[in-house]
Coordinates of C-alpha atoms in Angstrom, one line a residue:
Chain A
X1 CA -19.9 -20.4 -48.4
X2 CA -23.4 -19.2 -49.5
X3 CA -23.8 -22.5 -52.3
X4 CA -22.8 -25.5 -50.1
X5 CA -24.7 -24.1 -47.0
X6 CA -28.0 -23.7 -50.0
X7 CA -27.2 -27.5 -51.3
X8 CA -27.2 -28.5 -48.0
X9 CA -30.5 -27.2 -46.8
X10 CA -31.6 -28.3 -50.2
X11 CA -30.6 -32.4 -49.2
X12 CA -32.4 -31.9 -46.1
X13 CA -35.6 -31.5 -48.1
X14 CA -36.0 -27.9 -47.6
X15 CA -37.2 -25.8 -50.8
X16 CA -34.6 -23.3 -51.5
X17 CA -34.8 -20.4 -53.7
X18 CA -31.1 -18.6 -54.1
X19 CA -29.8 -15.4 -55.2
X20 CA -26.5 -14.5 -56.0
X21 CA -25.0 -11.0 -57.0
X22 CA -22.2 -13.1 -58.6
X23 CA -24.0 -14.8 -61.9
X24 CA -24.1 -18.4 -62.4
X25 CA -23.3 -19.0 -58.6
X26 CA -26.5 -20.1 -58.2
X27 CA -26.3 -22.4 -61.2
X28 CA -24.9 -25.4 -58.6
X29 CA -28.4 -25.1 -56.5
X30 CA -30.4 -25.2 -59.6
X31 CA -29.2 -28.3 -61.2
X32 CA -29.2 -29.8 -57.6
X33 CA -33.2 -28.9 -57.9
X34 CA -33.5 -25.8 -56.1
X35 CA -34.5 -22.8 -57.9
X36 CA -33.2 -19.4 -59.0
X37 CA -34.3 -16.2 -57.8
X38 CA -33.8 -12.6 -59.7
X39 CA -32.9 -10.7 -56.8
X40 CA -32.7 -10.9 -53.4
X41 CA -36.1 -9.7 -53.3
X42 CA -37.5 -12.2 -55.3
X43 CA -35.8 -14.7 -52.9
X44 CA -37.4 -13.8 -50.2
X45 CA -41.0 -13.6 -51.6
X46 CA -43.1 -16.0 -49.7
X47 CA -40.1 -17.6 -48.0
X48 CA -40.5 -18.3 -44.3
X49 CA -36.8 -18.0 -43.6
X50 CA -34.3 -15.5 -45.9
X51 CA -30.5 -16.2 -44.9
X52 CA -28.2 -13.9 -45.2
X53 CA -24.8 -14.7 -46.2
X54 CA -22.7 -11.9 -46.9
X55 CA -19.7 -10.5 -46.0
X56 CA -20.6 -7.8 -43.5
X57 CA -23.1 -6.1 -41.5
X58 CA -23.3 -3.7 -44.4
X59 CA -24.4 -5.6 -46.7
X60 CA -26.6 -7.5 -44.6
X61 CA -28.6 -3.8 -44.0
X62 CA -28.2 -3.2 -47.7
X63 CA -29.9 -6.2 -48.6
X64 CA -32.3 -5.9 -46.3
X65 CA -33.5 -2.3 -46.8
X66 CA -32.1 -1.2 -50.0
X67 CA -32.7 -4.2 -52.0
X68 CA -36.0 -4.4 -50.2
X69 CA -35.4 -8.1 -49.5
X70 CA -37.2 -7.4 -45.9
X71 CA -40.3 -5.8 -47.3
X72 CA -40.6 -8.5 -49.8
X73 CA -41.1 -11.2 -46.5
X74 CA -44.6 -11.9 -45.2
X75 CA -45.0 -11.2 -42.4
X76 CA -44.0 -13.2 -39.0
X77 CA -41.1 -14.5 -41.5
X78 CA -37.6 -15.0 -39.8
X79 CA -34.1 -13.3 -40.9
X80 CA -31.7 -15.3 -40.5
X81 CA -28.3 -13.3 -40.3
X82 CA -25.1 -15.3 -40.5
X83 CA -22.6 -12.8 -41.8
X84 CA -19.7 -11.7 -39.4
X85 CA -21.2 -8.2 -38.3
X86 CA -20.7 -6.1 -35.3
X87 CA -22.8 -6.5 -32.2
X88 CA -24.5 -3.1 -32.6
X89 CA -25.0 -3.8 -36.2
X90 CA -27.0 -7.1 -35.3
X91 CA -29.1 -5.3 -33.1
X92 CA -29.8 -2.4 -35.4
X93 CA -30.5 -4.7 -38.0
X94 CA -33.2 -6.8 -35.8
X95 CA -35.0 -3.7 -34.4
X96 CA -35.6 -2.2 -38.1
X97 CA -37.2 -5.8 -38.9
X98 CA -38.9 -6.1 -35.7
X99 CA -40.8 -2.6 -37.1
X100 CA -41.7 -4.3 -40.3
X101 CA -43.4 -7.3 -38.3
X102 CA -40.4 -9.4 -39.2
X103 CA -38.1 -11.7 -36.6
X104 CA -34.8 -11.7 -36.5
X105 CA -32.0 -14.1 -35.7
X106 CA -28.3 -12.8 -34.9
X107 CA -26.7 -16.1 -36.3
X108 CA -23.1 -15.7 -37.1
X109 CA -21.1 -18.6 -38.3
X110 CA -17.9 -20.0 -37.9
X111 CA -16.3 -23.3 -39.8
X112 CA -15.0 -21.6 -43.4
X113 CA -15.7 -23.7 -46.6
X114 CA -14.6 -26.8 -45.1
X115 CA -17.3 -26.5 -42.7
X116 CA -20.1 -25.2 -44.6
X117 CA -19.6 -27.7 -47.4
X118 CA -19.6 -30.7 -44.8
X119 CA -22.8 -29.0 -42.9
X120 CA -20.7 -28.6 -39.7
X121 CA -20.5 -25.0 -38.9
X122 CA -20.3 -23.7 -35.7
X123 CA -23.5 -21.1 -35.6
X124 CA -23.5 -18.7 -32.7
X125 CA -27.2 -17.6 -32.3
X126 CA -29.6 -15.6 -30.8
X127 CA -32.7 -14.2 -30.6
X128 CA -36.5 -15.3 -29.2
X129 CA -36.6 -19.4 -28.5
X130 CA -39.8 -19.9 -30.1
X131 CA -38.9 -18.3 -33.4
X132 CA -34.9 -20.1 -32.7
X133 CA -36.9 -22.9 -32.1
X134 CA -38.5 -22.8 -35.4
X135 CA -35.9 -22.1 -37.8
X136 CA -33.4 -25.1 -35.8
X137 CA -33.9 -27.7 -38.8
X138 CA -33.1 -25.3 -41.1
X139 CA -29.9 -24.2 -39.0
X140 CA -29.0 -27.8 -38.1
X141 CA -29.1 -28.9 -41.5
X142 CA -26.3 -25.8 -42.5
X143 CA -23.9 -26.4 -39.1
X144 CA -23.2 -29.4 -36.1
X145 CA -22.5 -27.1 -33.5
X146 CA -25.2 -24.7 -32.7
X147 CA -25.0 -22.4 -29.7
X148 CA -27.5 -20.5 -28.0
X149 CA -26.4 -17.6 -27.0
X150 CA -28.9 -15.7 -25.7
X151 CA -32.5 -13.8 -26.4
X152 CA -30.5 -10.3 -27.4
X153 CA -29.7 -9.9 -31.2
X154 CA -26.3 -9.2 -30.8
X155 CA -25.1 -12.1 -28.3
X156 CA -24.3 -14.7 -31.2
X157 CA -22.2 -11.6 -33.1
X158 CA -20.2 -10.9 -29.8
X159 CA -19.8 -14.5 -28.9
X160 CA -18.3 -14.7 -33.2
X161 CA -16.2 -11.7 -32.3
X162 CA -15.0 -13.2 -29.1
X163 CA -13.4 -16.2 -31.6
X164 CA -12.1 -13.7 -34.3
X165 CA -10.8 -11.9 -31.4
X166 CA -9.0 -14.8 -30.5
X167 CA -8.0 -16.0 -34.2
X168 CA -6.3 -12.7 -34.8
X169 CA -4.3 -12.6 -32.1
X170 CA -3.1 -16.2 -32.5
X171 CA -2.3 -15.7 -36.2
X172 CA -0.1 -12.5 -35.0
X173 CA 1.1 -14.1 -32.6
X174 CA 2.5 -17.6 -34.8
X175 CA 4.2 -14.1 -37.2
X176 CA 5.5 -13.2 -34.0
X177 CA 6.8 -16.0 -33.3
X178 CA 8.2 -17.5 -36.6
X179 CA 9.9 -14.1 -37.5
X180 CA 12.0 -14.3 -34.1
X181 CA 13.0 -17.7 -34.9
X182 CA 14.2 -16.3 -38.3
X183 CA 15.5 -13.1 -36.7
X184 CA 17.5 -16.1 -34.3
X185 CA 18.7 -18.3 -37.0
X186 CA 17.0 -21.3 -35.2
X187 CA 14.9 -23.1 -38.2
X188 CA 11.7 -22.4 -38.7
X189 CA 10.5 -25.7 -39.8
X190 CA 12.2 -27.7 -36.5
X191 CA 10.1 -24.4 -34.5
X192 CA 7.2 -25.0 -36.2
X193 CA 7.4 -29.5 -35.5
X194 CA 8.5 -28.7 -31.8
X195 CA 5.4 -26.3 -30.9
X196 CA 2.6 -28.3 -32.8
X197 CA 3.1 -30.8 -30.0
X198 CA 3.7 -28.3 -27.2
X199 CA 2.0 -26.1 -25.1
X200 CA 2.2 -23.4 -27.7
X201 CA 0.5 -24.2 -29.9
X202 CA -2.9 -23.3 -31.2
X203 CA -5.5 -24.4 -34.4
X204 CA -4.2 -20.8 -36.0
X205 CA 0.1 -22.3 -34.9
X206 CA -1.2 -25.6 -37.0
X207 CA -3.1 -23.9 -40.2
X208 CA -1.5 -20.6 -40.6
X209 CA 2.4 -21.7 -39.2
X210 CA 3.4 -23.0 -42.7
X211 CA 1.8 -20.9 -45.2
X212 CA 4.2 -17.9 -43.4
X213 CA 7.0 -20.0 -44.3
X214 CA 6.0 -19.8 -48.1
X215 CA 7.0 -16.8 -50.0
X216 CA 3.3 -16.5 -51.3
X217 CA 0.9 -18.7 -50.6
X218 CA -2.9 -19.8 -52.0
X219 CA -5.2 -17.1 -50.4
X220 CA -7.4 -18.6 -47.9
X221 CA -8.7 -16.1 -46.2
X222 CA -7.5 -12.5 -46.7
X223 CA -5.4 -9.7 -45.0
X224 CA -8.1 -7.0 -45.1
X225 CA -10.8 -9.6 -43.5
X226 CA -9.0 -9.6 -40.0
X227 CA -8.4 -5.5 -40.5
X228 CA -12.5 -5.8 -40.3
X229 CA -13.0 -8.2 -37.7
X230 CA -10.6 -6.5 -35.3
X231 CA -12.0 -3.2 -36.2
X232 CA -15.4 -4.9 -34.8
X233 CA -13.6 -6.3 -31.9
X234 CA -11.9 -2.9 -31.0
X235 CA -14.9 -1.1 -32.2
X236 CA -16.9 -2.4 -29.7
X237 CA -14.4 -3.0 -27.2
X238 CA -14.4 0.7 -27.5
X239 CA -18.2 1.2 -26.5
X240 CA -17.8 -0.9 -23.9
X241 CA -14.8 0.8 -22.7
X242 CA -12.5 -1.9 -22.3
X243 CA -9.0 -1.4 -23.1
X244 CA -8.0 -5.1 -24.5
X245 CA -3.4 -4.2 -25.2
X246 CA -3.1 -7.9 -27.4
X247 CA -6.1 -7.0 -29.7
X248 CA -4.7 -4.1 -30.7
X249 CA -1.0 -4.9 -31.1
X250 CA -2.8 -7.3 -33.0
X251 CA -4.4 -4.7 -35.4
X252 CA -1.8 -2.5 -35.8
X253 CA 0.3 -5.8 -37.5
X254 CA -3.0 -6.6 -39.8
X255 CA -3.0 -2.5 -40.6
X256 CA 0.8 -2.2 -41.1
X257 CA 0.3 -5.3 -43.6
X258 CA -2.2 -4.4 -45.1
X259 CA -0.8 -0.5 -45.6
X260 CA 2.6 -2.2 -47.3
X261 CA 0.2 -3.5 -50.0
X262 CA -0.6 -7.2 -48.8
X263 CA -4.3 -6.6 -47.9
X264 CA -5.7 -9.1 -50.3
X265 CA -2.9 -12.0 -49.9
X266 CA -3.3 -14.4 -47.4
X267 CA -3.5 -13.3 -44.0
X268 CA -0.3 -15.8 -42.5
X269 CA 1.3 -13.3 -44.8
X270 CA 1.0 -10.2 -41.8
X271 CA 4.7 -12.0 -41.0
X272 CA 5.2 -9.3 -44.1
X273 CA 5.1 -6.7 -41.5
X274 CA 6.9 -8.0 -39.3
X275 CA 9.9 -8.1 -41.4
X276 CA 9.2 -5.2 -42.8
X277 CA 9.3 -3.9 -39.1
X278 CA 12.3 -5.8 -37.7
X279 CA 14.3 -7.1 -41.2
X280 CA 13.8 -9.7 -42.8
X281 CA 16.1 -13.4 -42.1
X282 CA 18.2 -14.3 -39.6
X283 CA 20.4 -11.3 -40.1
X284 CA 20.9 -10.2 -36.6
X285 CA 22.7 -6.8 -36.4
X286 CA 26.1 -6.8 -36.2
X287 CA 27.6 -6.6 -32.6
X288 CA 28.8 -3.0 -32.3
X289 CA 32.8 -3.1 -31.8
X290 CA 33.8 -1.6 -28.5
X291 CA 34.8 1.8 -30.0
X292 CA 31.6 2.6 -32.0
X293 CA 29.2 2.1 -28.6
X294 CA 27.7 5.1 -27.5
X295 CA 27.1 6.1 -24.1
X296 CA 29.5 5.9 -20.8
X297 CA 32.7 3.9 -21.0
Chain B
X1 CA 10.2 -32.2 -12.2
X2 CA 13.6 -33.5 -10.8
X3 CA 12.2 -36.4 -8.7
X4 CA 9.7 -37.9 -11.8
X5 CA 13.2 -37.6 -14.2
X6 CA 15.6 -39.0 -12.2
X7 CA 13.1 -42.4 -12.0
X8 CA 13.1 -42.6 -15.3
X9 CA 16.5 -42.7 -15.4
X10 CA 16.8 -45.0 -13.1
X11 CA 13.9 -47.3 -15.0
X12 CA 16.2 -47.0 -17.8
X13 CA 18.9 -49.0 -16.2
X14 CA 21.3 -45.8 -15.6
X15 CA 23.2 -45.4 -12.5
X16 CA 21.5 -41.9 -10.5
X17 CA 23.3 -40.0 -7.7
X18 CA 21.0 -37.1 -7.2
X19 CA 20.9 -34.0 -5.2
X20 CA 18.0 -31.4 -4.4
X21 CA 18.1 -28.2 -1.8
X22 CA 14.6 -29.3 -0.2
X23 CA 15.6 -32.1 2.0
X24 CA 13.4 -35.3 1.7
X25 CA 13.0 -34.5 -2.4
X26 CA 15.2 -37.5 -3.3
X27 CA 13.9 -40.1 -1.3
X28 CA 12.0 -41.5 -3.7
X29 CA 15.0 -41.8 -5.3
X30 CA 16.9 -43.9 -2.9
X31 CA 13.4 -45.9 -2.2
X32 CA 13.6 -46.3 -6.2
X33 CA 17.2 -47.7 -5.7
X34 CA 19.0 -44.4 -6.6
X35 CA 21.4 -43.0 -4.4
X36 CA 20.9 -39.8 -2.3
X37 CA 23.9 -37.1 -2.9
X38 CA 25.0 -34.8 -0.1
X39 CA 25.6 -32.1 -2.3
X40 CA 25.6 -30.8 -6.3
X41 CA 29.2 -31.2 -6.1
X42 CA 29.0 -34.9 -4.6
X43 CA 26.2 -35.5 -7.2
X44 CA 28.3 -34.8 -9.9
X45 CA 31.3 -36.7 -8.6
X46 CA 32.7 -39.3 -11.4
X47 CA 29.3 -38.5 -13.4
X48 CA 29.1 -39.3 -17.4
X49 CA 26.4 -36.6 -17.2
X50 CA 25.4 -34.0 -14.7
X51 CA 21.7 -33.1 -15.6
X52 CA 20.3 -29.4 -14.1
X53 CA 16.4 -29.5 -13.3
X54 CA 16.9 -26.0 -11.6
X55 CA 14.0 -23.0 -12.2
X56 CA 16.7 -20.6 -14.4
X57 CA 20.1 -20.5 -15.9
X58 CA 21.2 -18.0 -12.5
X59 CA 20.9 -20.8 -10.4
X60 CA 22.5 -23.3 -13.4
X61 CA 25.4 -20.8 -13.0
X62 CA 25.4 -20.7 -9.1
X63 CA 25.4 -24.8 -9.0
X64 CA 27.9 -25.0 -11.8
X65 CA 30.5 -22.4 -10.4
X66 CA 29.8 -21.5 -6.9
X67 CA 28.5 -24.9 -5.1
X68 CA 31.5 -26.1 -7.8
X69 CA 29.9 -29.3 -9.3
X70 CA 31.6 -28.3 -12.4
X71 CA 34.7 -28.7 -10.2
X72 CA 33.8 -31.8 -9.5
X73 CA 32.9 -33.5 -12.9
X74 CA 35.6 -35.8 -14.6
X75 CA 37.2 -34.2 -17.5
X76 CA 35.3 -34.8 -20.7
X77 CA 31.7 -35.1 -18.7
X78 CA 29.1 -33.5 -20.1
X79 CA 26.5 -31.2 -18.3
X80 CA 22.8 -31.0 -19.5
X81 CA 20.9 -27.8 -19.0
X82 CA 17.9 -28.9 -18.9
X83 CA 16.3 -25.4 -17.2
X84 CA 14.6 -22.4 -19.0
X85 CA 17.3 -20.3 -19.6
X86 CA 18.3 -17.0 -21.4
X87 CA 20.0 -18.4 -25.1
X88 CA 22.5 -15.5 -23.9
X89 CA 23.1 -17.4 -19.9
X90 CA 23.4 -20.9 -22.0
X91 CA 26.2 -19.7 -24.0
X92 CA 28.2 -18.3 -21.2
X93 CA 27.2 -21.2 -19.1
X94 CA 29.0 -23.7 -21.8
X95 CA 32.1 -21.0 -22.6
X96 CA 32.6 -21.7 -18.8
X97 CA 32.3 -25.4 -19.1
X98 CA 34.5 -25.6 -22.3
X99 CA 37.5 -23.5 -20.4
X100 CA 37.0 -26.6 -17.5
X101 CA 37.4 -29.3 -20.5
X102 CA 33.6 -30.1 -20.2
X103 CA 31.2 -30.5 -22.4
X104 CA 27.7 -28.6 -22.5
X105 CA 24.2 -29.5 -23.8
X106 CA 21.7 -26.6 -24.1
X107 CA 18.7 -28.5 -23.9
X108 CA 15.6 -27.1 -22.0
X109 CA 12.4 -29.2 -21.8
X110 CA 8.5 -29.0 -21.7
X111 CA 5.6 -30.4 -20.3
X112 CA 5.1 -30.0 -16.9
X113 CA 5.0 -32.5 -14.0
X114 CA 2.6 -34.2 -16.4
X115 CA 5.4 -34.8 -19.0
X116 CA 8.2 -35.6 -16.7
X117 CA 6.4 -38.3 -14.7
X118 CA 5.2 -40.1 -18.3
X119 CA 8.3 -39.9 -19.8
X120 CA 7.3 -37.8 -22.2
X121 CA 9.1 -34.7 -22.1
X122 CA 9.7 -32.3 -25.5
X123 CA 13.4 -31.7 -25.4
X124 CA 15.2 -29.2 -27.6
X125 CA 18.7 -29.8 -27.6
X126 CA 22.0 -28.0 -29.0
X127 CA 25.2 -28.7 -29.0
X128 CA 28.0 -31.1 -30.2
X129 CA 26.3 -33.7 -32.3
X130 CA 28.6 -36.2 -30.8
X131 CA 28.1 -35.6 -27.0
X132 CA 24.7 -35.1 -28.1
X133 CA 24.7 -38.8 -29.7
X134 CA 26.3 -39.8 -26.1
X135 CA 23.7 -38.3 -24.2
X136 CA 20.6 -39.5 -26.0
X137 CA 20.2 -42.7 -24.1
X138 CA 19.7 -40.7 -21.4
X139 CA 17.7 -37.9 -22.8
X140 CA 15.5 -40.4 -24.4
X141 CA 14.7 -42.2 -21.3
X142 CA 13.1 -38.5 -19.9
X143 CA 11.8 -37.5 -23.2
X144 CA 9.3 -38.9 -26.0
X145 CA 9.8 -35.7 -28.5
X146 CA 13.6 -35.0 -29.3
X147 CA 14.5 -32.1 -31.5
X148 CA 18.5 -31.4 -32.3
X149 CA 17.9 -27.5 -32.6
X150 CA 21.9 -27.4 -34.0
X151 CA 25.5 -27.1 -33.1
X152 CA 25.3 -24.1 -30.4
X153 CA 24.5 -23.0 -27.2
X154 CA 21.8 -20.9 -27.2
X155 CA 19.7 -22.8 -29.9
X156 CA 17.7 -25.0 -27.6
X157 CA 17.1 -22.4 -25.9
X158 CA 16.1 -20.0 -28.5
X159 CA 13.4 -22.9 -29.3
X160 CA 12.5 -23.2 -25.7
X161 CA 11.9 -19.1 -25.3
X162 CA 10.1 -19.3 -28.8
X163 CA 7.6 -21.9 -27.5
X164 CA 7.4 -19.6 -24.1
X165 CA 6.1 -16.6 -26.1
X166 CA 3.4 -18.1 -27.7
X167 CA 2.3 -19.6 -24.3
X168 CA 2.9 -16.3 -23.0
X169 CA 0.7 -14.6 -25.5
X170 CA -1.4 -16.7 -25.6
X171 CA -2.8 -17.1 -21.8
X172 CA -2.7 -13.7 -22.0
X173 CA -5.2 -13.3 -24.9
X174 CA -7.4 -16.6 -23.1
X175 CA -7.6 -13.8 -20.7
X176 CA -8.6 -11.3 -22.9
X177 CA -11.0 -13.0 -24.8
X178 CA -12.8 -14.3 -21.5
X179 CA -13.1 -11.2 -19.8
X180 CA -14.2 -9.4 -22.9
X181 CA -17.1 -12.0 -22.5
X182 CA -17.5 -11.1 -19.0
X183 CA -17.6 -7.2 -20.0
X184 CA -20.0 -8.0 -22.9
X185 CA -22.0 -10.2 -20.9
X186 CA -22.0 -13.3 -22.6
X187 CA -21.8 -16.7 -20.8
X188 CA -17.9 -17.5 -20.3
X189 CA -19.0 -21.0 -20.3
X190 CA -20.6 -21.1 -23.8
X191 CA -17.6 -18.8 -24.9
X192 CA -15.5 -21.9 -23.9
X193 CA -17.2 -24.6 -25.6
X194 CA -17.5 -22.6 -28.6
X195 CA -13.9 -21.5 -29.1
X196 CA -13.0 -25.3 -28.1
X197 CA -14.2 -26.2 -31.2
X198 CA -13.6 -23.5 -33.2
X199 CA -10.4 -21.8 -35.7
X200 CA -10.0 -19.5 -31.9
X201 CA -8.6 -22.1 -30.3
X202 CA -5.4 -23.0 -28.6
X203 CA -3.4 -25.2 -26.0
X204 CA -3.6 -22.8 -23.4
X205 CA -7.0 -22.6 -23.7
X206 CA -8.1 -25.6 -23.2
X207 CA -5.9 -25.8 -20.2
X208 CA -6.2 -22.3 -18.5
X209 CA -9.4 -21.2 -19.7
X210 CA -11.4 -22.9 -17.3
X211 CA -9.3 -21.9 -14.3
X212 CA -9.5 -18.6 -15.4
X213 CA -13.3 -19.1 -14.4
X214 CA -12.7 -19.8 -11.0
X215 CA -12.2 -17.4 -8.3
X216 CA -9.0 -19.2 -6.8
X217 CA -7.8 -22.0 -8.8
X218 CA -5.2 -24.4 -7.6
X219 CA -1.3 -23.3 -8.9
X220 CA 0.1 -25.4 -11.5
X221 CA 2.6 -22.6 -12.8
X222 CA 2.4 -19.0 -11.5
X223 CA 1.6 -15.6 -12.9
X224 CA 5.3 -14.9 -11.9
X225 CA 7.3 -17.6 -14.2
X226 CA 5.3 -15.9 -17.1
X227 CA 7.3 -12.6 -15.6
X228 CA 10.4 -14.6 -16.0
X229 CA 9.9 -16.2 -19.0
X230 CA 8.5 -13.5 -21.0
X231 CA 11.2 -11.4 -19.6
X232 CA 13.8 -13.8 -21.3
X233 CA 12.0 -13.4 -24.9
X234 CA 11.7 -9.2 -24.9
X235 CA 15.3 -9.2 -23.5
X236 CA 16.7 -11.7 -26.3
X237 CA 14.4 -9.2 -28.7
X238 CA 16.2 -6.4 -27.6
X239 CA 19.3 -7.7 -28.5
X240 CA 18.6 -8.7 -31.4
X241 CA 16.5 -5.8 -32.0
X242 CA 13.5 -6.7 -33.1
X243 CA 10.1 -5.6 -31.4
X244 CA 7.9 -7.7 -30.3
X245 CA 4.5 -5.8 -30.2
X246 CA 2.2 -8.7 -28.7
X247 CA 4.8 -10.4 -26.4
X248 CA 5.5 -6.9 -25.0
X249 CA 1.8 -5.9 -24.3
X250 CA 1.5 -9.9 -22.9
X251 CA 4.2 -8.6 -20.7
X252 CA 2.8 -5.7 -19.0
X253 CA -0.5 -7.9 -18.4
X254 CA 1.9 -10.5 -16.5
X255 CA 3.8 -7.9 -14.5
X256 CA 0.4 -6.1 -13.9
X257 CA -0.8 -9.2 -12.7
X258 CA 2.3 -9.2 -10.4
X259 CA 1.8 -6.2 -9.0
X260 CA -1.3 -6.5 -8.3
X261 CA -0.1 -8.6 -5.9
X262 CA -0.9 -12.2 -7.6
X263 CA 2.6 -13.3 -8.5
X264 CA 2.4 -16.6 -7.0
X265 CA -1.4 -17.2 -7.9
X266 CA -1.6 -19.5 -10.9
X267 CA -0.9 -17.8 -14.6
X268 CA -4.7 -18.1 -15.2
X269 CA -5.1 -15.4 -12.9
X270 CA -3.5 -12.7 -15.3
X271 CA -7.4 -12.0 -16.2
X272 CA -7.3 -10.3 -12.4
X273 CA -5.5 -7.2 -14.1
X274 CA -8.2 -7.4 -17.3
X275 CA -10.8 -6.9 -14.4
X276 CA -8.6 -4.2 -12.7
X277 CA -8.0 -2.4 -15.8
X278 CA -11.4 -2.2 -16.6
X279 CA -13.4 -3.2 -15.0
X280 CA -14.7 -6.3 -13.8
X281 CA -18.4 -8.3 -14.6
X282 CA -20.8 -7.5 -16.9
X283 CA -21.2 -4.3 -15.7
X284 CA -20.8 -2.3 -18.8
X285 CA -21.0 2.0 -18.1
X286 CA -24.4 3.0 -18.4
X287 CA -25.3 4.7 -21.9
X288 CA -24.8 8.1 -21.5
X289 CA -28.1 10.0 -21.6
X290 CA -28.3 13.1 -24.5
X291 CA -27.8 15.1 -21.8
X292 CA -25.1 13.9 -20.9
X293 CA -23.4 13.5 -23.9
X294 CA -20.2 15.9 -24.8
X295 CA -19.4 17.4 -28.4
X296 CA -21.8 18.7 -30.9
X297 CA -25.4 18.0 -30.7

């Protein structure tokens, strides 16, 4: 997502320098005119606003403080963080920069490819209003829907895991629900026309539903990436002490796929587990004949 | 949803006798032009089709068999089951109405009040594709969204039960999600828009989500249908064995709910036993101090 979001700052006149551990994935911002930086490091040398977009929390900290990104900033410069990372994470990751003289902004987005190619994320952000204030053109030239979510670092990241809670429970769910249909023998197809116009349906029913009907579909987004974001949800679920039942049903059906060796395939594919679970088709068991049930007469 | 379906029939240019246990129900009928029935068994006197718009496939049976409109249908009529039934009730409901020399259509419906008075029910139908044919004026003139779900009882309502646990599941996530925002003290409201927008996002959402903001919304379908209707989808799972890890924690949220003592308050309200689980508000527990703290230092 890292190159769109770039060309599209880039178009709306900012000066962009990029870096990229993955070579020549910068080479799409250069020949758009922006320029190429060595390291992140070098990136953030004399840049008023360094955006992280990686996968995790992690990496954001790496970056940051291994890489020496953060000491490279001037001072009173902003981090941006957009990566999916758990709420204490955020906050761990602001305070360290706060130290160094150095704002931050919890600024998780939502939107995919799609979205950051057509410079309409969703970015869920917070953090002090002057220095949100400040980096908003840069922000609304990456995303359409910005939210403010508060002056915490932290808020946007549990306002993204409140979605990803909700996007991982859906997508278990539409497995839950396509498998019975097979496990029925009612078709899955007519099941999956009847519910995109009815009340059960959901955005995860329309864009996840038929991928679980192919036997191995194009990887959109993975298996293992919804075993992380429900770890965060649960994670912090867990520090908050709040038992949430769905979530982790939820997780246990990301887990189980994962562990059966489908981590990195699509993640419609946690319908693996649920065969794997159940069995597989409409292959109800057989009615047991009066003399083989168990039990009282 | 009886009164709103039998004036479309009517509109249609069919000939309605109908017949409801709450007296004064079918006057709109007869001020339509319909005519007023004195009982199911008079209603279903020389009928083509006698359609059931009853709240489960107990009282289908009771109406069919007990008050004896089955009794009183013309050989060769057909009887539409148009209520939220077990598939396991509908089959035994159209055995019963096959020994008579009747004919059966499984064919449960959705969309509300809403749906019914425009006409523009989802039906999913199974049965004979003949009476089926024979019946569609008729079905049509209720319904915009027809789906033949095959050749036996049970499959409409396997569809129906299908599109039930994903509503199930996912009002019961809605809830989740929002009081996990509540817990992590987040704005509900924000959480709404976002997730309105976002991949999070799903019918029952949209519709629930804001009354699960309000302290006392107004009933459009209780916590205690959801008892009923999710209690059709784990007992059709057992019997086909197949667990259902999300619909079954769902479940336990919906008869918490109900026990609570909030089975008639409106389904939104199943984030009441969130709140008494753990906790309602923001009010996260205080950070223990290092004092306080158990385990090793």
């Amino acid at each position: 997502m890292g190159v769109p979001m770039a060309l599209n700052l880039l178009k709306a006149g900012h000066t962009v320098r990029g870096f990229d551990v993955r070579p020549g994935a910068v080479d799409a911002l250069v020949a758009a005119g922006g320029q190429a930086a060595s390291s992140a490091a070098d990136a953030a040398k004399d840049a008023d606003l360094l955006w992280l977009m990686v996968v995790s929390g992690e990496q954001a900290e790496a970056v940051l403080f291994e890489h020496n990104a953060a000491a490279a900033l001037p001072k009173g410069a902003t981090v941006g963080m957009g990566c999916t990372q758990a709420p204490a994470q955020a906050v761990s990751n602001a305070k360290r920069l706060a130290a160094m003289g150095l704002h931050a902004l919890d600024a998780p987005v939502s939107g995919g490819i799609k979205g950051a190619s057509a410079a309409a994320l969703t970015i869920m952000c917070s953090g002090d209003a002057a220095v949100m204030q400040r980096a908003r053109p840069a922000l609304d030239a990456m995303g359409s829907r910005f939210f403010d979510c508060g002056r915490e670092p932290g808020m946007g990241s549990t306002a993204k895991m409140i979605n990803q809670l909700l996007c991982g429970v859906h997508i278990a769910a539409a497995a839950e629900a396509l498998h019975l249909a097979e496990r029925a023998g009612v078709s899955t197809a007519t099941m999956h026309q009847i519910i995109s116009g009815s009340a059960g349906n959901s955005w995860m029913w329309g864009d996840r539903g038929p991928r679980m009907m192919q036997d191995d579909p194009a990887v959109t987004s993975a298996v293992d990436i919804f075993v992380k974001d429900m770890g965060i949800v649960l994670g912090e679920a867990r520090s908050l002490k709040a038992g949430l039942p769905l979530s982790s049903a939820a997780m246990q059906m990301f887990l189980a796929a994962s562990g059966l060796g489908h981590g990195a395939a699509d993640d419609s594919q946690v319908i693996r587990a649920y065969r794997a679970l159940n069995g597989a088709g409409a292959a109800a068991p057989p009615k047991p004949t009066t003399g083989a049930q168990g039990g009282k007469p």
